[in-house]
Amino acid sequence: MLKFSLVMTAAWLGISVCQASATLAYTVQQTDAGTKFVMVEGTFEFSDDLTQLRDLLIREHPSFIGFDSPGGNVAKAIELGRMIRSFGLMTFQVRKAECASACSLAFLGGTARSAEPGSIGVHKSSFSDPQGMHVDDAVSAVQQTTAEIIGYMSEMGVDPGLLQLSLSYDSNDIRYLSGSEMRRFRVTTQDTPVRVAEKAPDARPAVSAPQPGQAVKALPSLNVPIARDGIVRHPKGVAPLKATESVDAKTVSQFGNGTKVDILDGRGDWYRVSSGGRVGYLHYTWVRVAQFEEGEGDGRYVQVKSFSSLNEATAFAHRSSVPLAVHLAANGWFAVTLKDVYAAQEAKDVAGALKAHGVIAKDSIVTLGNTYVRKVCCD
């Protein structure tokens, strides 16, 4: 019998598993103020027919959906979440009930979402196949479901960066989210269950002008420092040192990632560099400049757009349904990326899923961000 674990980007990938012992049940309840809501209880199973819930929603006209579930089948949880969204319902979660693993996906379907701190649980799941599924088939299934989860989260307005947090917790453990984490990843749109959910879901606090003596946030520096030295960072691990500033020029040497170089001159998109007695040209996207402020490391950005104007870039970022960041680039333009930085394969998976669901442009790219000078928006 084949058993294995796949370290993956999906937090709730419980597609594995043995048959659950419980099915979903739905009960109509009321708050102290007389507001009607539906509690969804039990384990999500692939065989669950949601027609009963649909009929109940049509008949009872509840305002909210709550949960008491340890999780279960991912596809069914997503199906239920989309049903909640189609009915325009809000979701809430209290700590005395449970909403963990796949249940958290169903919770995300709410048009407005409120939860007590510690009431929503996520983790990394294992994939166990008692029927002896081939490893390649299992990997393919994991990747497909991961893409579906990322797309669903973006569709619901949730930060896909939540996946990275969940990877820190094994399938036999659960990470219950704090209130600040729920807000950060857009798991919640409101703080307190039920009571505030009765307010209009799109209500926003008024923004007032700064008062005398109130600190005003400083504008980011748009100065691009002179590139003097750096290290090689190439997606293939090795960068070709060219005889002239052209990709078609003769390769005179190879510099592996991490090689320190002195930058003698900048010519368009090329740096004239020196290292270990060898002199030649490296494309500016292959060198991480020490004078730039963006973090080092091997993480990947997903760049979705670029603008010549900071105002245009920040306006685009603020309109987006997914969290974005804006970076000043070495050429003076502004690169707009997904807010989080990913491992190489994870970045490809995230970008592919968001492209497939129309969340980001088809020409979005995965990049090391070597040309990014500093982040100038948006926290």
Coordinates of C-alpha atoms in Angstrom, one line a residue:
M1 CA 0.0 0.0 0.0
L2 CA 1.5 3.3 -1.1
K3 CA 1.4 6.2 1.4
F4 CA 3.2 9.4 1.0
S5 CA 3.1 13.1 1.9
L6 CA 3.3 16.0 -0.5
V7 CA 4.5 19.3 0.7
M8 CA 2.2 21.7 -1.2
T9 CA 0.8 25.2 -1.4
A10 CA -2.7 24.2 -0.5
A11 CA -3.8 24.4 3.1
W12 CA -7.0 22.4 3.0
L13 CA -6.2 19.6 0.5
G14 CA -8.2 16.8 2.2
I15 CA -9.0 15.1 -1.1
S16 CA -7.3 12.0 0.1
V17 CA -8.8 10.3 2.6
C18 CA -11.1 7.7 4.0
Q19 CA -14.9 8.1 4.0
A20 CA -16.1 10.5 6.7
S21 CA -18.5 9.2 9.3
A22 CA -20.8 12.1 9.2
T23 CA -22.7 14.1 6.6
L24 CA -23.7 17.7 6.6
A25 CA -26.8 18.8 8.6
Y26 CA -28.5 22.2 8.6
T27 CA -30.5 23.8 11.4
V28 CA -32.3 27.2 11.4
Q29 CA -31.6 29.3 14.5
Q30 CA -32.1 32.9 15.7
T31 CA -30.0 35.4 17.5
D32 CA -31.2 37.2 20.6
A33 CA -32.3 40.0 18.4
G34 CA -34.4 37.7 16.4
T35 CA -32.2 37.5 13.3
K36 CA -32.5 34.2 11.5
F37 CA -29.4 32.2 10.5
V38 CA -28.5 28.6 9.4
M39 CA -25.9 26.4 11.2
V40 CA -24.0 24.0 8.9
E41 CA -22.8 21.0 11.0
G42 CA -20.8 17.9 10.3
T43 CA -18.1 16.8 7.9
F44 CA -18.0 17.8 4.2
E45 CA -18.3 14.7 2.0
F46 CA -18.0 14.5 -1.8
S47 CA -21.4 12.7 -1.9
D48 CA -23.2 15.5 0.0
D49 CA -26.2 16.9 -2.0
L50 CA -26.6 20.6 -1.3
T51 CA -30.1 20.7 -2.7
Q52 CA -31.5 20.5 0.8
L53 CA -29.5 23.5 1.9
R54 CA -30.6 25.5 -1.2
D55 CA -34.2 24.7 -0.6
L56 CA -33.8 25.8 3.1
L57 CA -32.2 29.1 2.1
I58 CA -35.0 29.8 -0.4
R59 CA -37.7 28.9 2.2
E60 CA -36.3 30.5 5.4
H61 CA -34.4 33.6 4.0
P62 CA -31.7 33.6 6.7
S63 CA -29.2 36.5 7.0
F64 CA -26.1 34.5 8.0
I65 CA -24.5 31.1 7.8
G66 CA -22.5 29.6 10.7
F67 CA -20.5 26.4 11.0
D68 CA -19.6 23.6 13.3
S69 CA -17.4 21.4 11.2
P70 CA -13.9 19.8 11.3
G71 CA -13.6 20.0 7.5
G72 CA -13.7 17.2 4.9
N73 CA -13.9 17.3 1.2
V74 CA -12.4 20.4 -0.4
A75 CA -14.6 20.4 -3.6
K76 CA -17.8 20.2 -1.6
A77 CA -16.7 23.0 0.8
I78 CA -16.0 25.2 -2.2
E79 CA -19.3 24.3 -3.8
L80 CA -21.1 25.3 -0.6
G81 CA -19.1 28.6 -0.4
R82 CA -20.1 29.5 -3.9
M83 CA -23.7 28.8 -3.0
I84 CA -23.5 31.1 0.0
R85 CA -22.0 33.8 -2.3
S86 CA -24.8 33.3 -4.9
F87 CA -27.4 33.9 -2.2
G88 CA -25.6 37.1 -1.0
L89 CA -25.4 35.7 2.5
M90 CA -22.9 36.7 5.3
T91 CA -20.9 34.1 7.3
F92 CA -20.0 34.2 11.0
Q93 CA -18.0 32.0 13.3
V94 CA -17.8 31.7 17.1
R95 CA -15.0 30.1 19.0
K96 CA -17.3 27.6 20.9
A97 CA -18.1 26.0 17.5
E98 CA -15.5 24.6 15.1
C99 CA -14.6 25.6 11.5
A100 CA -11.3 24.0 10.5
S101 CA -9.5 22.7 7.4
A102 CA -11.9 22.6 4.4
C103 CA -14.7 24.3 6.4
S104 CA -12.6 27.5 6.3
L105 CA -13.1 27.5 2.5
A106 CA -16.9 27.4 2.8
F107 CA -16.7 30.2 5.4
L108 CA -15.0 32.4 2.7
G109 CA -18.1 32.4 0.6
G110 CA -19.8 35.1 2.8
T111 CA -20.4 38.4 1.2
A112 CA -19.3 39.8 4.6
R113 CA -17.4 37.6 7.1
S114 CA -17.0 38.0 10.8
A115 CA -15.3 35.6 13.3
E116 CA -14.0 35.5 16.8
P117 CA -10.2 35.1 17.1
G118 CA -9.2 31.5 17.3
S119 CA -12.4 30.2 15.6
I120 CA -11.0 29.5 12.1
G121 CA -8.4 26.7 11.7
V122 CA -6.0 25.9 8.8
H123 CA -3.2 23.5 8.2
K124 CA -1.1 21.6 5.7
S125 CA -2.7 18.3 4.7
S126 CA -1.2 15.0 3.8
F127 CA -2.3 13.0 0.8
S128 CA -2.7 9.3 1.6
D129 CA -3.9 6.8 -1.0
P130 CA -4.9 3.4 0.2
Q131 CA -5.8 2.3 -3.3
G132 CA -2.2 2.6 -4.5
M133 CA -2.5 5.6 -6.8
H134 CA 0.6 6.3 -8.9
V135 CA 2.8 9.1 -7.5
D136 CA 2.6 11.1 -10.7
D137 CA -1.2 11.0 -10.7
A138 CA -1.3 12.0 -7.1
V139 CA 1.0 15.0 -7.7
S140 CA -1.2 16.0 -10.7
A141 CA -4.3 15.9 -8.5
V142 CA -2.6 17.9 -5.8
Q143 CA -1.5 20.6 -8.3
Q144 CA -5.0 20.8 -9.9
T145 CA -6.7 21.1 -6.5
T146 CA -4.2 23.7 -5.3
A147 CA -4.9 25.8 -8.4
E148 CA -8.6 25.5 -7.7
I149 CA -8.2 26.6 -4.1
I150 CA -6.0 29.6 -5.1
G151 CA -8.5 30.7 -7.7
Y152 CA -11.4 30.3 -5.3
M153 CA -9.7 32.4 -2.6
S154 CA -9.0 35.2 -5.1
E155 CA -12.6 35.0 -6.4
M156 CA -13.8 35.5 -2.8
G157 CA -11.4 38.4 -2.2
V158 CA -9.0 36.6 0.2
D159 CA -5.2 37.0 0.2
P160 CA -3.6 33.9 -1.3
G161 CA -0.8 34.5 1.1
L162 CA -2.8 32.7 3.7
L163 CA -1.5 29.5 2.1
Q164 CA 2.0 30.3 3.2
L165 CA 1.0 30.5 6.8
S166 CA -0.8 27.2 6.7
L167 CA 2.3 25.4 5.3
S168 CA 4.0 25.8 8.7
Y169 CA 1.5 23.4 10.4
D170 CA 1.4 19.7 9.6
S171 CA -1.8 17.8 8.8
N172 CA -2.0 16.4 12.4
D173 CA -1.9 20.0 13.8
I174 CA -4.2 23.0 13.4
R175 CA -3.3 26.7 13.3
Y176 CA -6.2 28.8 14.6
L177 CA -6.0 32.3 13.2
S178 CA -5.8 35.4 15.4
G179 CA -8.1 38.4 14.7
S180 CA -5.3 40.4 13.2
E181 CA -4.3 37.5 10.9
M182 CA -7.9 37.1 9.7
R183 CA -8.0 40.8 8.8
R184 CA -4.5 40.7 7.2
F185 CA -5.5 37.8 4.9
R186 CA -9.0 39.1 4.4
V187 CA -10.5 36.0 5.9
T188 CA -12.8 38.4 7.7
T189 CA -14.3 41.7 6.7
Q190 CA -15.8 42.4 10.1
D191 CA -14.5 41.8 13.7
T192 CA -17.4 40.6 15.9
P193 CA -19.7 37.8 14.9
V194 CA -23.5 38.4 14.4
R195 CA -23.8 41.7 16.1
V196 CA -21.8 43.7 13.5
A197 CA -22.8 41.5 10.7
E198 CA -26.2 43.1 10.8
K199 CA -24.7 46.3 9.6
A200 CA -24.4 46.9 5.8
P201 CA -21.6 44.8 4.6
D202 CA -20.1 47.5 2.4
A203 CA -20.1 50.2 5.2
R204 CA -16.7 51.9 5.5
P205 CA -15.4 54.3 8.1
A206 CA -15.1 57.9 7.0
V207 CA -11.6 59.1 6.3
S208 CA -10.9 62.5 7.8
A209 CA -8.2 65.0 7.0
P210 CA -5.1 65.1 9.2
Q211 CA -5.6 67.3 12.3
P212 CA -3.0 69.9 13.3
G213 CA -0.1 68.1 15.0
Q214 CA -1.1 64.7 13.6
A215 CA 1.7 62.8 11.9
V216 CA 1.5 62.5 8.1
K217 CA 3.1 59.5 6.5
A218 CA 6.2 60.4 4.5
L219 CA 6.2 59.9 0.8
P220 CA 8.5 57.1 -0.4
S221 CA 11.8 58.0 -1.9
L222 CA 11.9 57.7 -5.7
N223 CA 15.6 58.0 -5.9
V224 CA 17.4 55.2 -7.8
P225 CA 20.9 54.7 -6.3
I226 CA 23.9 54.2 -8.5
A227 CA 24.6 50.5 -8.9
R228 CA 28.1 49.8 -7.7
D229 CA 28.2 46.1 -6.9
G230 CA 26.0 43.1 -6.3
I231 CA 25.6 39.3 -6.7
V232 CA 24.5 37.2 -9.6
R233 CA 20.9 35.9 -9.3
H234 CA 19.7 34.1 -12.4
P235 CA 16.5 31.9 -12.5
K236 CA 18.6 29.1 -14.1
G237 CA 21.3 29.3 -11.5
V238 CA 24.0 30.5 -13.9
A239 CA 24.3 33.7 -15.9
P240 CA 26.3 34.0 -19.1
L241 CA 28.9 36.8 -19.1
K242 CA 28.7 38.4 -22.5
A243 CA 31.5 40.1 -24.6
T244 CA 29.2 43.0 -25.5
E245 CA 25.8 44.3 -24.3
S246 CA 23.6 41.8 -26.3
V247 CA 22.1 38.4 -25.6
D248 CA 23.5 37.3 -29.0
A249 CA 27.0 38.3 -28.1
K250 CA 29.7 35.7 -27.4
T251 CA 29.6 34.2 -23.9
V252 CA 33.1 34.7 -22.4
S253 CA 32.4 33.1 -19.1
Q254 CA 29.7 31.8 -16.7
F255 CA 28.9 33.2 -13.3
G256 CA 27.0 31.0 -10.9
N257 CA 24.4 32.5 -8.5
G258 CA 25.9 34.2 -5.6
T259 CA 29.0 35.4 -7.5
K260 CA 30.0 38.8 -6.3
V261 CA 30.5 41.4 -9.1
D262 CA 31.7 45.0 -9.3
I263 CA 29.6 47.1 -11.6
L264 CA 31.9 49.2 -13.7
D265 CA 29.3 50.9 -15.9
G266 CA 25.6 50.8 -16.9
R267 CA 24.7 50.7 -20.6
G268 CA 20.9 50.6 -21.2
D269 CA 19.7 47.3 -19.9
W270 CA 23.2 45.9 -19.3
Y271 CA 25.9 46.2 -16.6
R272 CA 29.5 46.1 -17.4
V273 CA 30.9 44.0 -14.6
S274 CA 34.1 42.6 -13.2
S275 CA 34.7 39.5 -11.1
G276 CA 37.8 37.4 -10.5
G277 CA 39.7 39.2 -13.2
R278 CA 36.9 38.5 -15.8
V279 CA 35.2 41.5 -17.4
G280 CA 32.1 41.5 -19.5
Y281 CA 28.4 42.3 -19.6
L282 CA 25.4 41.0 -17.6
H283 CA 21.8 41.9 -18.2
Y284 CA 20.5 44.0 -15.4
T285 CA 17.8 41.5 -14.6
W286 CA 20.6 39.0 -13.7
V287 CA 22.2 41.0 -10.9
R288 CA 21.0 41.8 -7.5
V289 CA 22.4 45.2 -6.7
A290 CA 23.7 45.7 -3.2
Q291 CA 22.6 49.4 -3.2
F292 CA 18.9 48.4 -3.7
E293 CA 16.7 48.0 -0.7
E294 CA 14.5 45.1 -1.6
G295 CA 15.2 41.9 0.3
E296 CA 17.7 39.3 -0.8
G297 CA 17.0 35.6 -1.2
D298 CA 15.7 33.2 -3.8
G299 CA 12.0 34.2 -3.5
R300 CA 9.9 35.0 -6.6
Y301 CA 7.5 37.8 -7.3
V302 CA 4.5 37.6 -9.5
Q303 CA 4.6 40.9 -11.6
V304 CA 1.2 41.7 -13.0
K305 CA 1.7 45.2 -14.4
S306 CA 4.1 48.1 -14.8
F307 CA 3.5 51.9 -15.0
S308 CA 5.6 55.0 -15.7
S309 CA 3.6 56.9 -13.1
L310 CA 3.5 56.1 -9.3
N311 CA -0.1 57.5 -9.1
E312 CA -1.3 55.1 -11.9
A313 CA 0.5 52.2 -10.2
T314 CA -0.9 52.8 -6.8
A315 CA -4.4 53.5 -8.1
F316 CA -4.3 50.1 -10.0
A317 CA -3.1 48.4 -6.8
H318 CA -5.9 49.8 -4.7
R319 CA -8.5 48.8 -7.2
S320 CA -7.4 45.2 -7.3
S321 CA -9.4 42.4 -5.7
V322 CA -6.1 40.8 -4.5
P323 CA -3.5 42.5 -2.4
L324 CA -0.7 44.1 -4.5
A325 CA 2.5 45.9 -3.9
V326 CA 4.3 48.5 -6.0
H327 CA 8.1 48.6 -6.4
L328 CA 10.3 51.3 -7.8
A329 CA 12.3 49.7 -10.6
A330 CA 15.9 50.5 -11.7
N331 CA 14.6 52.0 -15.0
G332 CA 12.4 54.5 -13.0
W333 CA 9.2 52.7 -13.8
F334 CA 6.9 51.1 -11.2
A335 CA 6.4 47.3 -11.1
V336 CA 3.1 46.1 -9.6
T337 CA 3.3 42.6 -8.0
L338 CA 1.3 40.3 -5.8
K339 CA 2.0 41.3 -2.2
D340 CA 3.7 38.1 -1.2
V341 CA 7.0 36.6 -2.2
Y342 CA 6.9 32.9 -3.1
A343 CA 9.1 29.8 -3.6
A344 CA 9.8 29.2 -7.3
Q345 CA 7.2 26.5 -8.0
E346 CA 4.7 28.1 -5.7
A347 CA 4.9 31.4 -7.7
K348 CA 4.2 29.5 -10.9
D349 CA 1.2 27.7 -9.4
V350 CA -0.2 30.9 -8.0
A351 CA 0.3 32.9 -11.2
G352 CA -1.2 30.1 -13.3
A353 CA -4.3 29.8 -11.1
L354 CA -4.9 33.6 -11.0
K355 CA -4.5 33.8 -14.8
A356 CA -6.9 30.9 -15.4
H357 CA -9.5 32.7 -13.3
G358 CA -9.0 36.1 -15.0
V359 CA -7.7 37.7 -11.7
I360 CA -4.4 38.8 -13.2
A361 CA -3.4 39.5 -16.8
K362 CA -2.2 36.6 -19.1
D363 CA 1.1 38.4 -19.6
S364 CA 1.9 38.5 -15.9
I365 CA 5.4 37.1 -15.1
V366 CA 7.3 35.3 -12.4
T367 CA 10.5 37.2 -11.6
L368 CA 13.3 37.3 -9.0
G369 CA 12.8 41.1 -8.8
N370 CA 16.4 42.0 -9.2
T371 CA 15.5 45.3 -10.8
Y372 CA 13.3 46.3 -7.8
V373 CA 14.9 49.2 -5.9
R374 CA 12.4 49.5 -3.0
K375 CA 8.7 48.9 -2.2
V376 CA 6.8 52.2 -2.4
C377 CA 3.2 50.9 -1.9
C378 CA 1.1 49.3 -0.4
D379 CA 1.0 48.1 3.3

